[in-house]
Tab-separated table of C-alpha atoms and ligand atoms in Angstrom:
chain	number	residue	atom	x	y	z
F	143	MET	CA	32.347	15.810	16.731
F	144	VAL	CA	31.678	12.949	14.202
F	145	GLU	CA	29.390	14.195	11.946
F	146	GLN	CA	25.687	12.669	12.037
F	147	LEU	CA	24.595	10.552	9.370
F	148	GLN	CA	21.271	10.990	7.649
F	149	SER	CA	18.644	8.683	5.610
F	150	LEU	CA	19.083	9.095	2.095
F	151	ARG	CA	16.664	11.337	0.137
F	152	GLY	CA	13.063	9.992	-0.046
F	153	MET	CA	13.855	7.047	2.283
F	154	VAL	CA	11.543	7.475	5.119
F	155	ASP	CA	11.949	6.312	8.671
F	156	LEU	CA	8.977	4.823	10.278
F	157	LEU	CA	8.902	6.080	13.779
F	158	PRO	CA	7.224	4.331	16.989
F	159	ALA	CA	4.536	7.151	17.159
F	160	ALA	CA	3.254	5.715	13.510
F	161	THR	CA	3.647	1.879	13.408
F	162	ALA	CA	0.371	1.530	15.333
F	163	ARG	CA	-1.369	3.123	12.325
F	164	TRP	CA	0.272	1.022	9.840
F	165	GLN	CA	-0.111	-2.007	11.635
F	166	ALA	CA	-4.002	-1.325	12.114
F	167	LEU	CA	-4.123	-0.482	8.281
F	168	GLU	CA	-2.131	-3.745	7.593
F	169	ALA	CA	-4.334	-5.893	9.709
F	170	THR	CA	-7.433	-4.518	7.874
F	171	ALA	CA	-6.080	-5.258	4.478
F	172	ARG	CA	-5.269	-8.885	5.396
F	173	GLU	CA	-8.711	-9.185	6.875
F	174	HIS	CA	-10.064	-7.980	3.784
F	175	PHE	CA	-7.902	-10.536	1.674
F	176	ARG	CA	-8.926	-13.572	3.893
F	177	ARG	CA	-12.510	-13.029	3.303
F	178	ALA	CA	-12.248	-12.744	-0.299
F	179	GLY	CA	-10.110	-16.059	-0.540
F	180	VAL	CA	-7.106	-14.040	-1.426
F	181	VAL	CA	-3.623	-15.776	-0.446
F	182	GLU	CA	-0.080	-13.985	0.758
F	183	ILE	CA	2.806	-14.206	-1.472
F	184	ARG	CA	6.315	-12.884	-0.682
F	185	THR	CA	8.877	-11.991	-3.500
F	186	PRO	CA	12.240	-10.737	-3.252
F	187	LEU	CA	12.863	-6.694	-3.128
F	188	LEU	CA	15.804	-7.402	-5.500
F	189	GLU	CA	15.226	-9.174	-9.206
F	190	ALA	CA	16.999	-9.141	-12.305
F	191	THR	CA	16.797	-6.066	-14.173
F	192	GLU	CA	15.624	-7.810	-17.380
F	193	LEU	CA	12.329	-8.550	-15.533
F	194	PHE	CA	10.919	-5.115	-15.314
F	195	ALA	CA	12.335	-4.129	-18.679
F	196	ARG	CA	10.372	-6.953	-20.222
F	197	GLY	CA	7.144	-6.757	-18.052
F	198	ILE	CA	6.624	-2.935	-17.539
F	199	GLY	CA	7.767	-1.877	-20.765
F	200	GLU	CA	11.363	-0.061	-21.670
F	201	ALA	CA	9.634	3.004	-22.673
F	202	THR	CA	7.814	3.811	-19.465
F	203	ASP	CA	8.800	6.462	-16.882
F	204	VAL	CA	9.238	3.438	-14.400
F	205	VAL	CA	11.911	1.421	-16.212
F	206	GLY	CA	13.295	4.694	-18.248
F	207	LYS	CA	14.012	6.834	-15.236
F	208	GLU	CA	12.851	5.536	-11.935
F	209	MET	CA	14.391	2.480	-11.476
F	210	TYR	CA	17.364	1.772	-8.923
F	211	SER	CA	19.695	-0.412	-10.793
F	212	PHE	CA	23.360	-1.628	-10.128
F	213	ILE	CA	25.544	-4.267	-11.105
F	214	ASP	CA	26.373	-6.970	-8.607
F	215	ARG	CA	29.531	-8.557	-7.607
F	216	GLY	CA	28.666	-11.513	-10.023
F	217	GLU	CA	28.219	-8.647	-13.096
F	218	ARG	CA	24.604	-9.237	-12.955
F	219	SER	CA	22.158	-6.079	-13.424
F	220	CYS	CA	19.778	-6.102	-10.447
F	221	THR	CA	16.868	-3.741	-9.583
F	222	LEU	CA	15.189	-2.719	-6.308
F	223	ARG	CA	11.384	-3.881	-7.298
F	224	PRO	CA	9.866	-0.543	-8.355
F	225	GLU	CA	6.440	-2.489	-8.125
F	226	GLY	CA	5.078	-5.913	-7.394
F	227	THR	CA	3.343	-7.238	-10.276
F	228	ALA	CA	6.492	-8.757	-12.259
F	229	GLY	CA	7.941	-10.429	-9.510
F	230	VAL	CA	4.152	-11.906	-8.479
F	231	VAL	CA	4.177	-13.381	-12.009
F	232	ARG	CA	7.842	-14.463	-12.157
F	233	ALA	CA	7.441	-16.287	-9.093
F	234	ALA	CA	4.259	-17.947	-10.159
F	235	LEU	CA	5.748	-19.046	-13.315
F	236	GLN	CA	8.925	-20.271	-11.741
F	237	HIS	CA	7.145	-22.532	-8.967
F	238	GLY	CA	4.470	-23.430	-11.431
F	239	LEU	CA	1.692	-22.155	-9.611
F	240	LEU	CA	-0.728	-21.464	-12.564
F	241	SER	CA	-0.619	-25.180	-13.527
F	242	GLN	CA	-2.578	-25.821	-10.152
F	243	GLY	CA	-5.331	-23.366	-11.232
F	244	PRO	CA	-6.211	-19.876	-11.086
F	245	GLN	CA	-4.691	-17.794	-8.385
F	246	ARG	CA	-5.847	-14.846	-6.212
F	247	LEU	CA	-2.560	-13.536	-4.475
F	248	TRP	CA	-1.928	-10.366	-2.580
F	249	TYR	CA	1.443	-9.077	-1.636
F	250	GLY	CA	2.591	-6.090	0.510
F	251	GLY	CA	6.034	-4.300	1.230
F	252	PRO	CA	8.486	-1.552	0.130
F	253	MET	CA	8.797	-0.605	-3.392
F	254	PHE	CA	11.471	1.669	-4.856
F	255	ARG	CA	11.471	4.538	-7.354
F	256	TYR	CA	14.074	7.338	-7.919
F	257	GLU	CA	11.379	10.079	-8.563
F	258	ARG	CA	11.557	13.568	-6.968
F	259	PRO	CA	10.149	13.211	-3.308
F	260	GLN	CA	7.360	15.271	-2.208
F	261	GLY	CA	4.115	14.870	-0.245
F	262	GLY	CA	2.955	11.571	-0.650
F	263	ARG	CA	5.802	10.496	-3.007
F	264	GLN	CA	8.701	9.034	-1.818
F	265	ARG	CA	11.732	6.800	-3.290
F	266	GLN	CA	11.059	3.860	-0.980
F	267	PHE	CA	7.178	3.527	-0.755
F	268	HIS	CA	5.091	0.943	0.257
F	269	GLN	CA	2.344	-0.735	-1.610
F	270	ILE	CA	-0.351	-3.494	-0.912
F	271	GLY	CA	-1.337	-5.253	-4.053
F	272	LEU	CA	-3.741	-7.767	-5.260
F	273	GLU	CA	-2.755	-10.022	-8.448
F	274	CYS	CA	-5.519	-12.469	-9.725
F	275	LEU	CA	-3.922	-14.648	-12.449
F	276	GLY	CA	-6.053	-17.012	-14.706
F	277	PHE	CA	-9.122	-14.951	-14.408
F	278	ALA	CA	-10.941	-13.824	-17.790
F	279	ASP	CA	-14.378	-13.424	-16.879
F	280	PRO	CA	-15.506	-9.714	-16.652
F	281	ARG	CA	-16.844	-10.364	-13.312
F	282	SER	CA	-13.244	-10.983	-11.825
F	283	ASP	CA	-12.675	-7.296	-12.741
F	284	VAL	CA	-15.413	-6.128	-10.649
F	285	GLU	CA	-14.583	-8.418	-7.932
F	286	ALA	CA	-10.797	-7.066	-7.995
F	287	ILE	CA	-12.241	-3.425	-7.956
F	288	ALA	CA	-14.873	-4.206	-5.110
F	289	ILE	CA	-11.902	-5.579	-2.879
F	290	ALA	CA	-10.346	-2.426	-3.231
F	291	TRP	CA	-13.073	0.016	-2.938
F	292	ASP	CA	-14.664	-2.057	0.494
F	293	LEU	CA	-10.997	-2.103	1.972
F	294	LEU	CA	-10.705	1.762	1.649
F	295	ALA	CA	-14.218	2.359	2.701
F	296	ALA	CA	-13.393	0.032	5.684
F	297	LEU	CA	-10.201	2.389	6.446
F	298	GLY	CA	-12.590	5.283	6.767
F	299	LEU	CA	-11.587	7.151	3.772
F	300	GLN	CA	-14.052	9.584	2.048
F	301	GLU	CA	-14.584	11.503	-1.326
F	302	LEU	CA	-13.536	8.444	-3.316
F	303	THR	CA	-13.835	8.302	-6.889
F	304	LEU	CA	-13.374	5.203	-9.002
F	305	GLU	CA	-12.048	6.235	-12.269
F	306	ILE	CA	-12.188	3.655	-15.288
F	307	ASN	CA	-11.416	3.043	-18.688
F	308	SER	CA	-11.040	0.267	-21.252
F	309	LEU	CA	-7.748	-0.083	-23.056
F	310	GLY	CA	-9.015	-2.596	-25.463
F	311	THR	CA	-6.940	-5.287	-27.002
F	312	PRO	CA	-3.537	-4.666	-28.502
F	313	GLY	CA	-5.348	-4.594	-32.008
F	314	ASP	CA	-7.359	-1.812	-30.601
F	315	ARG	CA	-4.502	0.002	-29.378
F	316	ARG	CA	-2.277	-0.177	-32.222
F	317	ARG	CA	-5.360	1.332	-34.223
F	318	TYR	CA	-6.008	3.808	-31.690
F	319	ARG	CA	-2.083	4.570	-31.732
F	320	GLU	CA	-2.192	5.409	-35.344
F	321	ARG	CA	-4.891	7.721	-35.087
F	322	LEU	CA	-3.645	9.389	-31.940
F	323	VAL	CA	-0.035	10.066	-33.387
F	324	ALA	CA	-1.503	11.346	-36.813
F	325	TRP	CA	-3.738	14.144	-34.635
F	326	LEU	CA	-0.856	14.780	-32.196
F	327	GLU	CA	1.848	15.599	-35.052
F	328	GLN	CA	-0.566	17.783	-36.298
F	329	HIS	CA	-0.826	19.877	-32.709
F	330	GLN	CA	2.914	19.125	-31.894
F	331	ALA	CA	3.585	22.776	-30.797
F	332	GLY	CA	1.189	22.477	-28.014
F	333	LEU	CA	2.665	19.845	-26.437
F	334	ASP	CA	4.975	19.837	-23.476
F	335	PRO	CA	8.829	18.793	-24.220
F	336	ASP	CA	8.171	15.579	-22.314
F	337	SER	CA	4.988	14.612	-24.450
F	338	GLN	CA	7.090	15.618	-27.617
F	339	GLN	CA	9.467	12.786	-26.810
F	340	ARG	CA	6.780	10.420	-25.928
F	341	LEU	CA	5.358	11.195	-29.278
F	342	GLN	CA	8.126	9.104	-30.523
F	343	THR	CA	8.399	6.503	-27.580
F	344	ASN	CA	5.151	5.974	-26.209
F	345	PRO	CA	2.451	8.218	-27.435
F	346	LEU	CA	-0.315	6.834	-25.214
F	347	ARG	CA	1.140	7.776	-22.279
F	348	ILE	CA	0.745	11.385	-23.177
F	349	LEU	CA	-2.832	11.102	-22.463
F	350	ASP	CA	-1.435	10.631	-18.843
F	351	SER	CA	0.550	13.832	-19.040
F	352	LYS	CA	0.330	15.994	-15.910
F	353	ASN	CA	0.827	19.057	-17.848
F	354	THR	CA	-2.189	21.213	-17.903
F	355	ASP	CA	-1.609	22.822	-21.460
F	356	THR	CA	-1.120	19.568	-22.946
F	357	GLN	CA	-4.599	18.080	-21.062
F	358	ARG	CA	-6.468	20.997	-22.563
F	359	LEU	CA	-5.152	20.559	-25.739
F	360	LEU	CA	-6.016	16.676	-25.514
F	361	ALA	CA	-9.725	17.370	-24.892
F	362	ASP	CA	-10.463	17.567	-28.287
F	363	ALA	CA	-7.973	14.358	-29.151
F	364	PRO	CA	-9.518	10.920	-30.711
F	365	GLN	CA	-10.849	8.985	-27.858
F	366	LEU	CA	-9.649	5.294	-27.359
F	367	ALA	CA	-13.294	4.451	-27.017
F	368	ASP	CA	-14.031	4.986	-30.782
F	369	SER	CA	-10.954	2.428	-31.523
F	370	LEU	CA	-12.370	-0.226	-29.569
F	371	ASP	CA	-14.080	-3.142	-31.595
F	372	PRO	CA	-17.406	-4.491	-30.548
F	373	ALA	CA	-16.280	-7.251	-28.217
F	374	SER	CA	-14.241	-4.909	-26.271
F	375	ARG	CA	-17.059	-2.689	-25.967
F	376	ASP	CA	-19.233	-5.239	-24.625
F	377	ARG	CA	-16.782	-6.309	-22.315
F	378	PHE	CA	-16.319	-3.136	-20.843
F	379	GLU	CA	-20.052	-2.437	-20.649
F	380	GLN	CA	-20.236	-5.949	-18.641
F	381	VAL	CA	-17.773	-4.522	-16.310
F	382	LEU	CA	-19.585	-1.007	-15.731
F	383	ALA	CA	-22.934	-3.150	-15.181
F	384	GLY	CA	-21.319	-5.358	-12.529
F	385	LEU	CA	-20.027	-2.268	-10.823
F	386	ARG	CA	-23.408	-0.485	-10.950
F	387	GLN	CA	-24.808	-4.033	-9.438
F	388	LEU	CA	-22.617	-3.178	-6.529
F	389	GLN	CA	-23.474	0.302	-6.012
F	390	ILE	CA	-19.806	1.280	-6.844
F	391	PRO	CA	-19.898	4.461	-8.457
F	392	ALA	CA	-17.747	4.573	-11.694
F	393	VAL	CA	-16.794	7.665	-13.719
F	394	THR	CA	-15.634	6.537	-17.167
F	395	ASN	CA	-12.300	8.492	-18.004
F	396	PRO	CA	-11.541	8.273	-21.526
F	397	ARG	CA	-7.973	9.728	-21.148
F	398	LEU	CA	-6.972	7.176	-18.189
F	399	VAL	CA	-4.160	5.051	-19.194
F	400	ARG	CA	-1.976	3.549	-16.726
F	401	GLY	CA	1.881	3.910	-16.521
F	402	LEU	CA	2.921	0.216	-17.015
F	403	ASP	CA	2.780	-0.772	-20.537
F	404	TYR	CA	1.244	-4.202	-19.777
F	405	TYR	CA	-2.289	-3.136	-19.367
F	406	GLY	CA	-5.099	-3.773	-21.447
F	407	HIS	CA	-8.838	-3.805	-21.418
F	408	THR	CA	-9.964	-2.495	-18.028
F	409	ALA	CA	-7.738	0.199	-16.447
F	410	PHE	CA	-8.724	2.128	-13.451
F	411	GLU	CA	-7.539	4.462	-10.677
F	412	ILE	CA	-9.175	4.996	-7.086
F	413	THR	CA	-8.648	8.909	-6.507
F	414	SER	CA	-9.549	11.145	-3.492
F	415	GLY	CA	-10.474	14.934	-3.406
F	416	ALA	CA	-8.620	15.153	-0.305
F	417	LEU	CA	-5.061	14.421	-1.408
F	418	GLY	CA	-4.290	17.304	-3.724
F	419	ALA	CA	-1.730	16.682	-6.477
F	420	GLN	CA	-0.776	13.157	-5.739
F	421	ALA	CA	-4.666	12.185	-6.006
F	422	THR	CA	-4.274	8.438	-6.879
F	423	VAL	CA	-4.392	6.272	-3.682
F	424	CYS	CA	-4.762	2.981	-5.956
F	425	GLY	CA	-4.176	1.891	-9.448
F	426	GLY	CA	-4.833	-1.304	-11.464
F	427	GLY	CA	-6.168	-2.907	-14.327
F	428	ARG	CA	-6.302	-6.071	-16.553
F	429	TYR	CA	-2.729	-7.180	-17.778
F	430	ASP	CA	-3.639	-10.286	-19.852
F	431	GLY	CA	-0.282	-10.336	-21.952
F	432	LEU	CA	2.201	-10.106	-19.207
F	433	VAL	CA	2.491	-13.825	-18.245
F	434	GLU	CA	3.163	-14.602	-21.774
F	435	GLN	CA	5.515	-12.040	-22.116
F	436	LEU	CA	7.565	-13.355	-19.060
F	437	GLY	CA	7.643	-16.954	-20.785
F	438	GLY	CA	4.581	-18.306	-19.557
F	439	PRO	CA	1.004	-19.475	-21.011
F	440	PRO	CA	-1.363	-17.111	-22.256
F	441	THR	CA	-3.221	-16.077	-18.908
F	442	ALA	CA	-6.064	-13.612	-18.109
F	443	CYS	CA	-5.019	-11.176	-15.300
F	444	ILE	CA	-6.064	-8.317	-12.983
F	445	GLY	CA	-4.681	-6.732	-10.407
F	446	TRP	CA	-4.235	-3.385	-8.267
F	447	ALA	CA	-1.833	-1.629	-6.055
F	448	LEU	CA	-2.378	0.639	-3.365
F	449	GLY	CA	0.360	3.088	-1.906
F	450	LEU	CA	0.089	3.129	1.805
F	451	GLU	CA	1.554	6.510	2.600
F	452	ARG	CA	-1.179	7.944	0.735
F	453	LEU	CA	-3.774	5.921	2.112
F	454	LEU	CA	-2.387	7.216	5.583
F	455	ILE	CA	-2.522	10.859	4.742
F	456	LEU	CA	-5.956	10.491	3.541
F	457	GLN	CA	-7.143	8.521	7.091
F	458	GLU	CA	-5.133	11.447	8.863
F	459	ARG	CA	-7.199	14.099	7.037
F	460	SER	CA	-10.657	11.777	7.398
F	461	GLY	CA	-9.782	11.875	11.121
F	462	THR	CA	-10.054	7.623	11.071
F	463	ALA	CA	-6.629	7.035	12.281
F	464	ALA	CA	-6.071	4.296	14.781
F	465	ALA	CA	-4.962	5.539	18.451
F	466	PRO	CA	-1.421	3.593	19.194
F	467	GLY	CA	-1.606	1.064	21.522
F	468	ALA	CA	-1.172	1.523	25.104
F	469	PRO	CA	-0.348	-1.105	27.751
F	470	ASP	CA	-2.892	-2.623	29.931
F	471	ALA	CA	-0.771	-2.187	33.154
F	472	TYR	CA	2.483	-0.177	34.156
F	473	LEU	CA	4.601	-1.601	36.785
F	474	VAL	CA	6.327	0.317	39.203
F	475	SER	CA	8.838	-0.985	41.618
F	476	GLN	CA	11.228	-0.069	44.465
F	477	GLY	CA	13.335	-1.859	46.845
F	478	ASP	CA	15.912	-4.603	46.894
F	479	ALA	CA	13.321	-7.403	46.941
F	480	ALA	CA	10.766	-5.649	44.888
F	481	GLY	CA	13.130	-4.917	42.127
F	482	PRO	CA	13.897	-8.449	40.840
F	483	LEU	CA	10.599	-9.621	41.684
F	484	ALA	CA	9.142	-6.818	39.253
F	485	VAL	CA	10.640	-8.524	36.227
F	486	VAL	CA	9.300	-11.981	37.239
F	487	LEU	CA	5.862	-10.227	37.686
F	488	ALA	CA	5.893	-8.531	34.372
F	489	ARG	CA	6.719	-11.576	32.335
F	490	ASP	CA	4.325	-13.912	34.347
F	491	LEU	CA	1.328	-10.937	33.186
F	492	ARG	CA	3.005	-11.283	29.693
F	493	ARG	CA	2.561	-14.983	29.406
F	494	GLN	CA	-0.874	-14.515	30.328
F	495	GLY	CA	-1.687	-12.151	27.680
F	496	LEU	CA	-1.516	-8.893	29.275
F	497	ALA	CA	0.518	-5.653	27.749
F	498	VAL	CA	2.795	-4.657	30.706
F	499	GLU	CA	5.429	-1.884	30.618
F	500	LEU	CA	8.091	-2.380	33.056
F	501	ASP	CA	9.835	0.904	34.853
F	502	LEU	CA	13.244	-0.048	34.918
F	503	SER	CA	14.675	3.603	35.926
F	504	GLY	CA	15.482	3.076	39.398
F	505	ALA	CA	13.794	6.514	40.236
F	506	GLY	CA	11.192	7.147	43.169
F	507	PHE	CA	7.783	5.968	43.258
F	508	GLY	CA	6.676	9.381	42.264
F	509	LYS	CA	8.649	9.770	39.250
F	510	GLN	CA	7.665	6.552	38.238
F	511	LEU	CA	3.938	7.044	38.729
F	512	LYS	CA	4.181	9.926	36.389
F	513	ARG	CA	5.702	7.967	33.574
F	514	ALA	CA	3.022	5.461	34.410
F	515	ASP	CA	0.548	8.375	33.391
F	516	ARG	CA	2.005	9.136	30.454
F	517	SER	CA	2.301	5.699	29.289
F	518	GLY	CA	-1.648	5.880	28.611
F	519	ALA	CA	-2.118	2.373	30.687
F	520	ARG	CA	-5.317	1.943	32.552
F	521	TRP	CA	-3.330	0.700	35.439
F	522	ALA	CA	-0.631	1.003	37.644
F	523	VAL	CA	0.820	-2.011	39.584
F	524	LEU	CA	3.146	-0.866	42.662
F	525	LEU	CA	5.419	-3.381	43.882
F	526	GLY	CA	7.661	-2.375	47.136
F	527	ASP	CA	9.732	-4.720	49.637
F	528	ARG	CA	6.586	-4.843	51.955
F	529	GLU	CA	4.268	-6.044	49.096
F	530	ALA	CA	7.036	-8.532	47.876
F	531	GLU	CA	7.302	-9.921	51.444
F	532	ASP	CA	3.204	-10.147	51.392
F	533	GLY	CA	2.909	-11.542	48.026
F	534	THR	CA	0.717	-8.768	47.079
F	535	VAL	CA	0.972	-5.812	44.831
F	536	ARG	CA	-1.158	-2.342	44.971
F	537	LEU	CA	-3.261	-1.777	42.324
F	538	LYS	CA	-3.949	1.970	41.379
F	539	ASP	CA	-6.798	2.872	38.477
F	540	LEU	CA	-4.980	5.513	36.650
F	541	ARG	CA	-8.238	6.943	35.243
F	542	GLN	CA	-9.514	7.851	38.720
F	543	ALA	CA	-9.009	11.072	40.492
F	544	ALA	CA	-5.717	11.616	42.447
F	545	ASP	CA	-7.163	10.556	45.618
F	546	GLY	CA	-8.708	7.212	44.248
F	547	GLY	CA	-6.129	5.288	46.300
F	548	ASP	CA	-5.016	1.794	45.869
F	549	ALA	CA	-6.124	-1.716	46.435
F	550	ALA	CA	-4.115	-4.526	48.043
F	551	VAL	CA	-4.335	-7.479	45.410
F	552	PRO	CA	-2.771	-10.852	45.818
F	553	GLN	CA	0.058	-11.254	43.063
F	554	ALA	CA	-1.638	-14.709	42.170
F	555	ASP	CA	-4.898	-12.894	41.481
F	556	LEU	CA	-3.367	-10.040	39.470
F	557	ALA	CA	-3.809	-10.966	35.786
F	558	ALA	CA	-7.547	-11.998	36.679
F	559	ARG	CA	-8.151	-8.531	38.227
F	560	LEU	CA	-6.733	-6.693	35.219
F	561	ARG	CA	-8.382	-8.616	32.819
F	562	SER	CA	-11.872	-8.519	34.634
F	563	ALA	CA	-11.338	-4.784	35.138
F	564	GLY	CA	-10.615	-4.459	31.479
F	565	GLY	CA	-8.913	-1.633	29.596
K	781	ATP	P1	1.765	8.716	-10.115
K	781	ATP	O1	0.972	8.950	-11.329
K	781	ATP	O2	0.976	9.400	-8.955
K	781	ATP	O3	3.213	8.569	-10.019
K	781	ATP	P2	1.632	5.846	-10.657
K	781	ATP	O4	0.889	5.720	-11.638
K	781	ATP	O5	3.273	5.810	-10.864
K	781	ATP	O6	1.140	6.798	-9.910
K	781	ATP	P3	1.335	2.948	-9.806
K	781	ATP	O7	2.731	2.586	-10.274
K	781	ATP	O8	0.064	2.762	-10.317
K	781	ATP	O9	1.545	4.667	-9.627
K	781	ATP	O10	1.455	2.560	-8.115
K	781	ATP	C1	0.346	2.361	-7.519
K	781	ATP	C2	-0.017	3.273	-6.275
K	781	ATP	O11	1.336	3.402	-5.619
K	781	ATP	C3	-0.384	4.963	-6.727
K	781	ATP	O12	-1.404	5.186	-6.813
K	781	ATP	C4	0.273	5.618	-5.541
K	781	ATP	O13	-0.705	5.444	-4.454
K	781	ATP	C5	1.602	4.635	-5.041
K	781	ATP	N1	2.589	5.217	-5.444
K	781	ATP	C6	3.431	5.154	-6.686
K	781	ATP	N2	4.425	5.967	-6.891
K	781	ATP	C7	4.866	6.359	-5.597
K	781	ATP	C8	5.779	6.923	-4.743
K	781	ATP	N3	7.014	7.278	-5.428
K	781	ATP	N4	5.773	7.412	-3.390
K	781	ATP	C9	4.553	6.890	-2.931
K	781	ATP	N5	3.395	6.661	-3.466
K	781	ATP	C10	3.655	5.911	-4.521
K	782	MG	MG1	4.713	7.421	-10.874
C-alpha cells in the first residue's frame, strides 16, 4: 500500500461543506466595500523578504519568528506574505496609484505565518483588509472603523467590543519608550522570559504580552497616554467623538499596541467575548510612516485586517452561518433515449439560470430519487424514454408528502415552471 500524504501542519483544507459559508461572507464584505467606495486590489502571495523586514519591522514576532522565507532559484530571499498591508503599499507605489489621489483599497486572501496551530490560529489563514492611503483626517479613522464594525454586525456577530488606543507620533513613542524601559528595568524580575528579551529589542510590545503575570505587573506601569503631546491627544479625542456620533461603543485600552511596528496614532482591535483565547477578530490602525519607509512620499494611511477563520467560528457560535446552497432541481433519467437527452436538458436549464444537479449514476429511478431528496432540491425532474419521445418530463415536488404524485410538463415549459414555482 502506498502511504497517504497529509496536508502540512497548520495548512487547512476548505471542504465543500464549508465553502458556501465562505462565499456568503466574502459577498457581504464585497458589498460593504462597494457601498463605501472601496475598490479591490490583488497583489502576489510571494514578495521580496526585504519588503516585510523594512515594512513590518525586524523586531516584531511576525518578521522575527513567523515568516515563511526561502531562497528561490535566482538566489533571492522570498517570503510568503504574512499580512497584506506591505504588499498593497508596495503595489500602490510601484504603479503610481498615489499620484492619482487618495486610494481606498481592499484585499482578501491567504496569509502565512509559522505559528503554533490551535483553534482560530493556523499557518495559512485568510484575511480581508481595508487600506485607505492618503487620508489624514481623524474622520477617516472613524470611517474605516465604522466599515469594519458595520460589516461584522451585518455578519450577525454579537458581543463585539472595540478597543482603541492612541500610539501618538514617533516622538511621543520615543519619550514613552524611555519612561517605560526605565520602569520595566526596575521590575525586570517579574517579567516573563519573552518580555525580558523584548526589553532590549521592542519594549512597547511587552504591553501586548499574553502572560498573565506580566499583565498584572503592567497595571502599574507608566501609560502611553501620559506621553502624548497635546496635538496627538486632541486628535485621539476627535476620533473618539466621531465614534460616539456613530454610536459605536469604544473602550479605551491604554495598553493596546499592535504587533506590527508601523502603527502610530489610532490603533484598535475588535474582539469578541465568544472567541476565548484567540479573541481578536479585527485589528488595525494608522500607519502614517509606512509609505515613506518603503520609499514613497509622506502619506497618511489607516487600515485594518479581519481574520476570516475567527470570523466564521464566531458566526457559527452566533448561529448566523448561511445554509449551503441547494440546487433548484435534481434531474433523474433512465433509458436509452432519456439518458443522453438528460444532459441536453440540464444544460438548457442551466443556460436559463437554474441550478440543476444531474444524476449520472445509471441506477434505477428509486435510487436516483433518494439522492434527489438528499440534494435538498425543491424539484425532481424525471425523464424516461416515454417522456423523451413525448417531449415532456414529470415534475415532482420533493417538499410534498410521498403521495404528492408528479405532473407532466412539456420540456419547453420546464424552465418557466421551475422559476414560477420558486425554490
Ligand atoms: P494575534 O495577537 O491573535 O496573534 P495579530 O495581532 O498577530 O493577532 P494581526 O496581524 O493584527 O493579528 O492580523 C489581523 C487578524 O488576522 C487577527 O485579528 C486575527 O483575526 C487574524 N489572524 C492573525 N494571525 C492568525 C493566524 N495565525 N491564524 C488565523 N487568524 C489569524
Ligand atoms: Mg500574531
